[in-house]
Every structure is written in C-alpha cells, then in structure tokens.
PDB file of C-alpha atoms and ligand atoms in Angstrom:
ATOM      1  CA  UNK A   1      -5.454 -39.570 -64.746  1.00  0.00           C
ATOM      2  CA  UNK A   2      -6.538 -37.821 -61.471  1.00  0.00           C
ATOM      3  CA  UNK A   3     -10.200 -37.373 -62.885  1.00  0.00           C
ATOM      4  CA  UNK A   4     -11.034 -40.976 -61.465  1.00  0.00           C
ATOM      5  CA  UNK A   5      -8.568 -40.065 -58.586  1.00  0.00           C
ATOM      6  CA  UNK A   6     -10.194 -41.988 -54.813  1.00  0.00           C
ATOM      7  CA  UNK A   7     -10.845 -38.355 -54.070  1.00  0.00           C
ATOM      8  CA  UNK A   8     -13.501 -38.227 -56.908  1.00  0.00           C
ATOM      9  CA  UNK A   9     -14.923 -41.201 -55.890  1.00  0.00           C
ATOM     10  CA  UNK A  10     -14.929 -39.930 -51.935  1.00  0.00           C
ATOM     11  CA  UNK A  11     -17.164 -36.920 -53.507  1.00  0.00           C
ATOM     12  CA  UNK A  12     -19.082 -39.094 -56.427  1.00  0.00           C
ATOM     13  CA  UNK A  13     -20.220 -41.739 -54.384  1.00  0.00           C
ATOM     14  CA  UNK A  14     -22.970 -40.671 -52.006  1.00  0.00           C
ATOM     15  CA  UNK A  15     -24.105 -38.360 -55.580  1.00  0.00           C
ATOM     16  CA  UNK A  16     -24.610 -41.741 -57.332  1.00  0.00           C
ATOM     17  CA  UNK A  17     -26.365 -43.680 -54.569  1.00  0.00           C
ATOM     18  CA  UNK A  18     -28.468 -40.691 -54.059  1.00  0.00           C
ATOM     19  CA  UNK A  19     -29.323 -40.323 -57.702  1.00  0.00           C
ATOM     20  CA  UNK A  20     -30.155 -44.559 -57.577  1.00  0.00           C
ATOM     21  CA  UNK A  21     -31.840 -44.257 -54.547  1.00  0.00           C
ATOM     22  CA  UNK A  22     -34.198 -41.336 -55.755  1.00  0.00           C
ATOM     23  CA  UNK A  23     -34.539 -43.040 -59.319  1.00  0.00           C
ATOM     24  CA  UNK A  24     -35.900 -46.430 -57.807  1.00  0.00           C
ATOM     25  CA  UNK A  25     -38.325 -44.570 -55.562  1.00  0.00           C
ATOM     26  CA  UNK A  26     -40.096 -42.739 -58.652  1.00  0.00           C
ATOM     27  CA  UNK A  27     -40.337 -45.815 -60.287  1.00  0.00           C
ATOM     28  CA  UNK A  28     -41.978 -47.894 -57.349  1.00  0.00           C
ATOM     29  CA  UNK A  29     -44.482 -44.493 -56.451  1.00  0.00           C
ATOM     30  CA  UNK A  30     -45.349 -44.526 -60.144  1.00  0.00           C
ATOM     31  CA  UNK A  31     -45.389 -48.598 -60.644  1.00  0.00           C
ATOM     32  CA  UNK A  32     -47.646 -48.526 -57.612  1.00  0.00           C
ATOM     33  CA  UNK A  33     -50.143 -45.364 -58.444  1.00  0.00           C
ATOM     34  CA  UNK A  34     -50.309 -46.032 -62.103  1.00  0.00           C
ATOM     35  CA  UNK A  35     -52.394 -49.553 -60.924  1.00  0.00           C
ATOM     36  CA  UNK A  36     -55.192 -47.513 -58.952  1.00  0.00           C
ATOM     37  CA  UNK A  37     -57.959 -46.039 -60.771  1.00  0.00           C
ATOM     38  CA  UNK A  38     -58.524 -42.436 -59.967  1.00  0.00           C
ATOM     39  CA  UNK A  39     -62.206 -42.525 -59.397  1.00  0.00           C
ATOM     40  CA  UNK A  40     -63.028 -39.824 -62.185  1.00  0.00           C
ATOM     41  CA  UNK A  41     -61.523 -42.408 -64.532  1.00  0.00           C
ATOM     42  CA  UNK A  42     -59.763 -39.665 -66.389  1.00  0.00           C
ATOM     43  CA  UNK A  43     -56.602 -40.687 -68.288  1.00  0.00           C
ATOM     44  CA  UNK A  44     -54.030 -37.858 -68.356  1.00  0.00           C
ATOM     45  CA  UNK A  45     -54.714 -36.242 -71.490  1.00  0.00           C
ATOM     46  CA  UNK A  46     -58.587 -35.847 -70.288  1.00  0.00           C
ATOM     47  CA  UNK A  47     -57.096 -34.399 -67.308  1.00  0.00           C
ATOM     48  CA  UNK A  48     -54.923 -32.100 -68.834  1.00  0.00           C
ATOM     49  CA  UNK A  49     -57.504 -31.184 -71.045  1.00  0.00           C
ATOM     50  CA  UNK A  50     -59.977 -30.472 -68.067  1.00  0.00           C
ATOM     51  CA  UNK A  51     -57.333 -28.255 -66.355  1.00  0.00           C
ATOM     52  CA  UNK A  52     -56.467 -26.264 -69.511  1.00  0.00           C
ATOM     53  CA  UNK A  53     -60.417 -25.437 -69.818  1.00  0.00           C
ATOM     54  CA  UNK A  54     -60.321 -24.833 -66.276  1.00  0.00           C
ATOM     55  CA  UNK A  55     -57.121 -22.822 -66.465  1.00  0.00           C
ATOM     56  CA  UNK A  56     -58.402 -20.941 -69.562  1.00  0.00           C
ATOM     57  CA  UNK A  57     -54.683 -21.790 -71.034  1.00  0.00           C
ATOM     58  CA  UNK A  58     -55.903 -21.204 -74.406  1.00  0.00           C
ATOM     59  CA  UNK A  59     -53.091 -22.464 -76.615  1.00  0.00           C
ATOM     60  CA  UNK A  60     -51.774 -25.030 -74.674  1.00  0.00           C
ATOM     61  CA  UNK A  61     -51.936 -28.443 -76.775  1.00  0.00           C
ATOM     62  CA  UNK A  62     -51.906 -31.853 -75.358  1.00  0.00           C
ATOM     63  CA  UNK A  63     -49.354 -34.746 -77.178  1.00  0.00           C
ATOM     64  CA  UNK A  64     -48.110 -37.816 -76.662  1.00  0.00           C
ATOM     65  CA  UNK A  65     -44.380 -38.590 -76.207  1.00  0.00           C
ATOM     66  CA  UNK A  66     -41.895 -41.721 -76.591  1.00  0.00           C
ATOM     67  CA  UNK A  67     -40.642 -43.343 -73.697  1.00  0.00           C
ATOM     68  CA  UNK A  68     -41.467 -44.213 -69.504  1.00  0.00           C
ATOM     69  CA  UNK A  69     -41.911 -41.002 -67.344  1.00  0.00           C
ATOM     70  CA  UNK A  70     -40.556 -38.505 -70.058  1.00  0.00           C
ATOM     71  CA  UNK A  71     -43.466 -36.333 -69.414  1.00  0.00           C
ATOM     72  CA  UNK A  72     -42.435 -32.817 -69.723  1.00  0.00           C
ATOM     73  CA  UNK A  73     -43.807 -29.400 -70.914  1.00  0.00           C
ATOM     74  CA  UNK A  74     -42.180 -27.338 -73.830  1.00  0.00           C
ATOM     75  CA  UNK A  75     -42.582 -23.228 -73.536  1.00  0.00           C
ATOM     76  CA  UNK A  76     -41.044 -23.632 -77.251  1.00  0.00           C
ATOM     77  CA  UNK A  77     -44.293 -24.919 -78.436  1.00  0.00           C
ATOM     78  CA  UNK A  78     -46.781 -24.580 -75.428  1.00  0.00           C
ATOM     79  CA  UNK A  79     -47.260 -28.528 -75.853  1.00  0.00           C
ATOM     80  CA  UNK A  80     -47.415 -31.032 -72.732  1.00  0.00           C
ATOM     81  CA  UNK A  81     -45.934 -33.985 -73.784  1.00  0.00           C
ATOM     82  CA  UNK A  82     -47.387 -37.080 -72.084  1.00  0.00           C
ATOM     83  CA  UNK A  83     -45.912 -40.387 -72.041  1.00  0.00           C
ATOM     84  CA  UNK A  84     -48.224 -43.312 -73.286  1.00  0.00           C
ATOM     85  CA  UNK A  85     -48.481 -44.836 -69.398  1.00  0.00           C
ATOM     86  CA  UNK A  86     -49.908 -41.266 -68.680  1.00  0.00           C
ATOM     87  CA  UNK A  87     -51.225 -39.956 -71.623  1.00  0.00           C
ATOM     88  CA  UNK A  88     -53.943 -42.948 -72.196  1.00  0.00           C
ATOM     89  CA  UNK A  89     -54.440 -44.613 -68.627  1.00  0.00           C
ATOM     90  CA  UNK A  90     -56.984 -43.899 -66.196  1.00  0.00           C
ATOM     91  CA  UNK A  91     -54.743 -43.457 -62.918  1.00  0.00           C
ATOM     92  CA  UNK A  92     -53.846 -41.590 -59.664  1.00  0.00           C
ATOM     93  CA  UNK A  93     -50.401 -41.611 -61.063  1.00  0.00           C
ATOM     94  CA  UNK A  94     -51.085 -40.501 -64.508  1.00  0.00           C
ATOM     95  CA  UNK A  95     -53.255 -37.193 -63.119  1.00  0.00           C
ATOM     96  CA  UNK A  96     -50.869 -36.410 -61.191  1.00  0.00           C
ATOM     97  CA  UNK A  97     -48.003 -35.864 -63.672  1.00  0.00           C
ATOM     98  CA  UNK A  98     -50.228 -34.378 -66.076  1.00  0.00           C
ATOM     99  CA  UNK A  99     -51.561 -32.021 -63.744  1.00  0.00           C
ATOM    100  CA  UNK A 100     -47.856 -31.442 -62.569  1.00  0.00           C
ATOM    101  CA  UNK A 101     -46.719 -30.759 -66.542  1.00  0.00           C
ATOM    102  CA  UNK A 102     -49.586 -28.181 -66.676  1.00  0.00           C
ATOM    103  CA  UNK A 103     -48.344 -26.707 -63.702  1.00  0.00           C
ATOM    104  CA  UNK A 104     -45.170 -25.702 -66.037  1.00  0.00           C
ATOM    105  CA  UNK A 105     -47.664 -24.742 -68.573  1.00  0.00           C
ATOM    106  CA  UNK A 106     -49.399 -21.757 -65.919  1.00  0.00           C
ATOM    107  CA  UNK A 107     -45.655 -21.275 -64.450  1.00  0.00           C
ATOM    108  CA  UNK A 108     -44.866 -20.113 -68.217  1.00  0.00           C
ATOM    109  CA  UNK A 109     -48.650 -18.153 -68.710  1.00  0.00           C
ATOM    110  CA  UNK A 110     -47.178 -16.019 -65.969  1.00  0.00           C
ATOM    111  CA  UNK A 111     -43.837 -15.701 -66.545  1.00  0.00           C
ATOM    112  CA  UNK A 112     -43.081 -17.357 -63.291  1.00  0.00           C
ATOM    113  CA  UNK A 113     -40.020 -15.235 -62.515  1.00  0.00           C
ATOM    114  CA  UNK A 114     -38.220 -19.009 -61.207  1.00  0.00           C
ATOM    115  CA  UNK A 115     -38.957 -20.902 -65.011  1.00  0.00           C
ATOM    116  CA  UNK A 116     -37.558 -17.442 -66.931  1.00  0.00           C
ATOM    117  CA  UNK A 117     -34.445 -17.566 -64.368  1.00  0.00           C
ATOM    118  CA  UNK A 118     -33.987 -21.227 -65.309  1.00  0.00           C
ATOM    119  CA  UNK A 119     -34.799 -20.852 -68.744  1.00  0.00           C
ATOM    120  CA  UNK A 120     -32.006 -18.140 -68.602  1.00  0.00           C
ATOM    121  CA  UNK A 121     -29.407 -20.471 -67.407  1.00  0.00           C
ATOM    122  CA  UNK A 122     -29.543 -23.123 -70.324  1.00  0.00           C
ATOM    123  CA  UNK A 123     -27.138 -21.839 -72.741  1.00  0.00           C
ATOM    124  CA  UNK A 124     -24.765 -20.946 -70.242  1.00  0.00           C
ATOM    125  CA  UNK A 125     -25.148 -24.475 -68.333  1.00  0.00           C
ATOM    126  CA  UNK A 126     -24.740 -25.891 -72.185  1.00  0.00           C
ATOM    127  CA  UNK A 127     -21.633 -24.260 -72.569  1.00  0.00           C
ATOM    128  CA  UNK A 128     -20.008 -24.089 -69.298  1.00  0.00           C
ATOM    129  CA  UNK A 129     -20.285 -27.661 -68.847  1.00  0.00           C
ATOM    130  CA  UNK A 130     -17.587 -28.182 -71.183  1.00  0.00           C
ATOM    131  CA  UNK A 131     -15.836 -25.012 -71.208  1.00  0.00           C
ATOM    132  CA  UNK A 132     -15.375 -24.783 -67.381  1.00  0.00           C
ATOM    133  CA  UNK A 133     -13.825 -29.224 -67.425  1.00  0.00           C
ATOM    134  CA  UNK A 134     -11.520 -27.567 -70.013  1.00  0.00           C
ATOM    135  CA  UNK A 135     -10.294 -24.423 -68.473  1.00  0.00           C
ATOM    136  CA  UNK A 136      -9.943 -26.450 -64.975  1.00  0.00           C
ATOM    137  CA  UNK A 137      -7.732 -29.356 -66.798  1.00  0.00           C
ATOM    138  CA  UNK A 138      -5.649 -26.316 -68.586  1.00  0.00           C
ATOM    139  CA  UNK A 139      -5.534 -24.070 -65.729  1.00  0.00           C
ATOM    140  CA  UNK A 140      -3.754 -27.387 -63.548  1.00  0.00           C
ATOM    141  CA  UNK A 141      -1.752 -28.173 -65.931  1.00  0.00           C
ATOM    142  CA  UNK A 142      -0.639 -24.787 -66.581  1.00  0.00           C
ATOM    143  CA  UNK A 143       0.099 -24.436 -63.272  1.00  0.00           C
ATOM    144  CA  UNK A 144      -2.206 -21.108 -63.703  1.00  0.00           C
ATOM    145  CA  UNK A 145      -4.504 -21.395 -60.842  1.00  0.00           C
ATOM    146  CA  UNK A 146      -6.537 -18.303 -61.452  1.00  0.00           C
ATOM    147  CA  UNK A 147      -7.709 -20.033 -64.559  1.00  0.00           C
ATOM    148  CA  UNK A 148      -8.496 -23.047 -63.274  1.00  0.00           C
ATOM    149  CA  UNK A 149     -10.659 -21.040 -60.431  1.00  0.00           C
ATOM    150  CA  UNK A 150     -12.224 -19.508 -63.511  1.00  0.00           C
ATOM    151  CA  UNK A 151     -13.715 -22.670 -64.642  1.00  0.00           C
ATOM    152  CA  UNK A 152     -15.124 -23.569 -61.211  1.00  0.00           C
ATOM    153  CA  UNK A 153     -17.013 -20.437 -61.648  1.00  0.00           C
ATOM    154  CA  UNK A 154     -17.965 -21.263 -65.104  1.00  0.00           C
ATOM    155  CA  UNK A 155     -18.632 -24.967 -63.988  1.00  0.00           C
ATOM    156  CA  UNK A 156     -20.755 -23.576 -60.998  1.00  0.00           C
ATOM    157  CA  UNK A 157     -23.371 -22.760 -63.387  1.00  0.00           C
ATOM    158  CA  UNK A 158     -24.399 -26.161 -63.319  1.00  0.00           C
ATOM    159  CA  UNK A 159     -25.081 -25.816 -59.720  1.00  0.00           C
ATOM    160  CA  UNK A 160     -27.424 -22.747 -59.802  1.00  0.00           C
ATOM    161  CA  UNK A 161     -29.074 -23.983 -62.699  1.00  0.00           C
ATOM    162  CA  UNK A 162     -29.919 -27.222 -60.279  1.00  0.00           C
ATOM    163  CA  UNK A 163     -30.743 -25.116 -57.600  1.00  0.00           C
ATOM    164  CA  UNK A 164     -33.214 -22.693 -59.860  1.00  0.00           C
ATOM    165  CA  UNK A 165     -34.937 -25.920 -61.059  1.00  0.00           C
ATOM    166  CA  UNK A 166     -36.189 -26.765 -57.353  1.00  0.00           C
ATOM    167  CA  UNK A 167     -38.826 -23.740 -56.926  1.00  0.00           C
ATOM    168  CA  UNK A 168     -39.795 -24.809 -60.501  1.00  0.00           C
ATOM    169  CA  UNK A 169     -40.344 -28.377 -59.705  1.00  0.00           C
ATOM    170  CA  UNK A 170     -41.714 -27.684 -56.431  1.00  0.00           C
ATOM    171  CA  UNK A 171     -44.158 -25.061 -57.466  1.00  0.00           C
ATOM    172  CA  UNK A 172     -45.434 -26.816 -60.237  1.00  0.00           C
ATOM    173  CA  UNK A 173     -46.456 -29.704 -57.734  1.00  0.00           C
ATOM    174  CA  UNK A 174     -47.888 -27.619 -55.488  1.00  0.00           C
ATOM    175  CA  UNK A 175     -49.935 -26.427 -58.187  1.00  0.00           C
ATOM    176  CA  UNK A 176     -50.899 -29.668 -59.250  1.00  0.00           C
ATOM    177  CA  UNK A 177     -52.217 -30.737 -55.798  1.00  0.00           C
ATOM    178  CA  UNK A 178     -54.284 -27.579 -55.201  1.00  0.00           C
ATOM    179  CA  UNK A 179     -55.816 -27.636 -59.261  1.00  0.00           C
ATOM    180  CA  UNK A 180     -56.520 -32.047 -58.734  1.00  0.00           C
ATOM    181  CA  UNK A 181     -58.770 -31.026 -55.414  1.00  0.00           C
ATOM    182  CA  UNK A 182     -60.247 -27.652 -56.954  1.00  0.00           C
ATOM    183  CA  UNK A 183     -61.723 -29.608 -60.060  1.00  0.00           C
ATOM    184  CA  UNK A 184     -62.654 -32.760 -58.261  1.00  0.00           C
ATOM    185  CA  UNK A 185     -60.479 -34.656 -60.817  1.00  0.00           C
ATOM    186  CA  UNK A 186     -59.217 -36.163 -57.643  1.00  0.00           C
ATOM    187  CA  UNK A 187     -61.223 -36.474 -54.589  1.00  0.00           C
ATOM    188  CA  UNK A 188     -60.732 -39.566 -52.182  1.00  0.00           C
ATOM    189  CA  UNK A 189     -57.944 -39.159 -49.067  1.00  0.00           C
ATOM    190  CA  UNK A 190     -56.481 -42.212 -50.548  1.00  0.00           C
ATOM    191  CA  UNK A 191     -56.178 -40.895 -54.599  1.00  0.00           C
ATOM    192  CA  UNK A 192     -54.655 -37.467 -52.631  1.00  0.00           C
ATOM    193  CA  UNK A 193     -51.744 -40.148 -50.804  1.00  0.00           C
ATOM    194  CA  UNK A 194     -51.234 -41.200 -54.097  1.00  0.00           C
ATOM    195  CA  UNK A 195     -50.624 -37.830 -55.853  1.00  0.00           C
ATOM    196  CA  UNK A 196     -48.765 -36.805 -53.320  1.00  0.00           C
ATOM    197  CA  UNK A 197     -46.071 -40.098 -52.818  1.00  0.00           C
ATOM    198  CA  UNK A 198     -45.588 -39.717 -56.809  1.00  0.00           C
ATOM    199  CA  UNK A 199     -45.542 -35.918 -56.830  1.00  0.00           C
ATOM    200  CA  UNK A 200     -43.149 -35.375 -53.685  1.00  0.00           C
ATOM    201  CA  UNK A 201     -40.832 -38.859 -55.091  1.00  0.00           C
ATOM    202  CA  UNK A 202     -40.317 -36.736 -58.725  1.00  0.00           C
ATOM    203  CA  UNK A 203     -39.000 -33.741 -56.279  1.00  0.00           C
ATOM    204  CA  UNK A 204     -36.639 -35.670 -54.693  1.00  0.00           C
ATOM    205  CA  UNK A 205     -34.854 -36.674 -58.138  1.00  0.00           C
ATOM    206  CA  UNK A 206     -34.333 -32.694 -58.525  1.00  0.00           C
ATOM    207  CA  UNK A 207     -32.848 -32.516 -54.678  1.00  0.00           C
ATOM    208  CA  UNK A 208     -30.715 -35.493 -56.186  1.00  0.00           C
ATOM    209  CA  UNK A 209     -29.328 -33.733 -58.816  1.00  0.00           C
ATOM    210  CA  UNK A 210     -28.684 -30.418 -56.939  1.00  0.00           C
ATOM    211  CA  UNK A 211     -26.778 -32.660 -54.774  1.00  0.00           C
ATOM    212  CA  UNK A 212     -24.867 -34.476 -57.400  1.00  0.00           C
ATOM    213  CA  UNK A 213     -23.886 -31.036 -59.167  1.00  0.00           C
ATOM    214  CA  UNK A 214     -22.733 -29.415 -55.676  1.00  0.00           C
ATOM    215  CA  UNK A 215     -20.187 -32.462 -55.063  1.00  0.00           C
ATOM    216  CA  UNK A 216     -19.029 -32.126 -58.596  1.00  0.00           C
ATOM    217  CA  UNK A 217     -18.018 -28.834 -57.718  1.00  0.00           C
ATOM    218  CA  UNK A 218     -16.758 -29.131 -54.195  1.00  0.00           C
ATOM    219  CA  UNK A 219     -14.189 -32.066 -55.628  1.00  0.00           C
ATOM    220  CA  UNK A 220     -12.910 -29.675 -58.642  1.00  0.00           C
ATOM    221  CA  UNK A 221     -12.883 -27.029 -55.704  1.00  0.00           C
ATOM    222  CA  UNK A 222     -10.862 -29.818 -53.591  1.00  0.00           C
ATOM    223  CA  UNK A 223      -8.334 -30.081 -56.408  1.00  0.00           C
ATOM    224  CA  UNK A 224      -7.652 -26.784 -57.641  1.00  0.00           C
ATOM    225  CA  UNK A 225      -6.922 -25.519 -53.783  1.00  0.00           C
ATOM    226  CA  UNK A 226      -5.288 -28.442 -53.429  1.00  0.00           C
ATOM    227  CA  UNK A 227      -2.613 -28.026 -56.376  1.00  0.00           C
ATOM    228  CA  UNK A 228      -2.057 -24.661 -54.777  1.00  0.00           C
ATOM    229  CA  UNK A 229      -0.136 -26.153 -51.791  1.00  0.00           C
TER     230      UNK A 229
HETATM  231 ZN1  LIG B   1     -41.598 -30.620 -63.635  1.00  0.00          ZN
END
C-alpha cells in the first residue's frame, strides 16, 4: 500500500516532530506558569468573569470542562469552557488561557470576519477530509487523474481551514495580553513573561498544524503528478 510509501514518511516526518515538539513546549510553559501565583490571586473563572463585566459580554457564561488544556470557547452556546487546572487555580497560566478563551468570546460579539470564515470552513473540512482520501485513491487507481486532482482540491480544504485558524488564534492572544494589562488582572513584568511564553507556545501548536496539513497535501500532490509520468 503506497499510503505508508518512504515518500509519505519523507513528507510526514518533520509534520510529526513539529507537532511533538510544539505539544511538549505547551505543556512545560503551562506546567511552569500554572505554579506562579498571579498576584491578583484570581483563578480563571474570576478572571473570566472580571473580563466579561469589563467586556460588557452580557451572555457569555463561564463552565468547567473535562480534561488538561481543553479550554475552548463555544459560539453554539456562548459558554467558555475552562479546564479544572484553569478554571479553579490562582495562576499566571490559568489567566492567561481564560483571558485567551474570552478573546474568542469578543472575536464572536463582533463577528470577527476571521472566526465566521473559519466557522464557514467546518462542514466542508468535515467532509472533504474523507471525500477528497477517497476520490484521490479512486482517481489513481482509475488511472483518471483529473479526479484524483479533484480531491487535492477537496483535501486542500484542510489546509485553508489551518491557515484561517492562525488570525483567530493569534488575535485572540493579542487580545488577551492587551485586556490582562488594561484590568490590572495582571500587572508584574514577570506575570506578563509568563502570559506571554504560555500564550505565544499555544500559537505555535496552530503553526504546527498548518504545517502538518500543507505536507499532507504537497505528498498527495507528489503522487498524483507523479502517476502522471
Ligand atoms: Zn484559541
């Protein structure tokens, strides 16, 4: 089966070391930041609650959520969802993602044009992933190239879907930083470090993944010209 082919591998394994790479340095920022006390002592749903007062984001609810760093904000429900490690301790780390969540939750206030694009791109990313593998495989085996070049394009949504998630993800932090200093929730050099070395290590996960989805492509691209030959 040429899916596991040495070519794949040529194109999959910088991805994966990447993606490892970028996952170990979230968890040391956050293992280190979620140990120092922000000096407001707020835990992260105080914070998020300050910056929805201070945000007027009337509507917005604050709830907990299973798991390590699966902190993430739902337009479905206008509902952060902390994680327990944020959600009820009193760090530099925990502020930070709140405030980073409720930086999705303004994003989606103003109908950030970036989150609606995104938002736009899910059910085609949900079925393309599968649809574009399948019309790839069929198109090679066919011998019918044009279809296979077909599910590239369908496949590419993947990669613009990766690429429309950094302005999210980078605009939401940048929000975060400004709102932290603005309200005083944050206010030493050394808690600002800290927001910033979890803040900018969560980013570089999403440059990960853009990464990983553009060499998926490029080695479907590889074999699809390739067959041509
Ligand atoms: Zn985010």
């Amino acid at each position: 089966m040429f899916f596991f082919s040495s070519t794949y591998l040529i194109y999959m394994i910088p991805a994966f070391l990447l993606m490892a790479l970028s996952s170990w340095y979230v968890k040391s920022a956050y293992n280190k930041w979620s140990r120092v006390a922000s000096q407001s002592r707020l835990t992260g749903t105080q914070a998020a609650q300050q910056l929805i007062n201070a945000g007027n984001l009337y509507g917005v609810q604050v709830q907990g959520t299973a798991g390590n760093l699966t902190d993430h904000y739902d337009p479905r429900d206008k509902t952060l969802y902390l994680s327990q490690g944020v959600a009820s301790v009193a760090s530099v780390a925990s502020v930070a993602i709140a405030a980073h969540e409720l930086g999705h939750a303004m994003q989606d206030a103003e109908g950030y044009f970036p989150l609606r694009f995104r938002a736009a791109l899910v059910p085609i990313v949900n079925i393309g992933s599968n649809l574009g593998w399948i019309l790839i495989m069929i198109g090679l085996f066919l011998r019918f190239t044009q279809l296979a070049w077909l599910g590239i394009l369908v496949f590419a949504g993947g990669a613009v879907f990766a690429l429309a998630t950094l302005p999210v993800e980078f605009n939401a932090s940048a929000r975060a930083k400004h709102l932290l200093v603005q309200t005083g929730i944050i206010q030493t050099s050394e808690e600002q470090r800290g927001v910033n070395a979890v803040l900018n290590a969560a980013a570089l996960t999403y440059v990960a993944g853009l990464v990983t989805a553009v060499l998926q492509l490029l080695y479907y691209v590889s074999l699809v010209s390739g067959r041509r030959r």
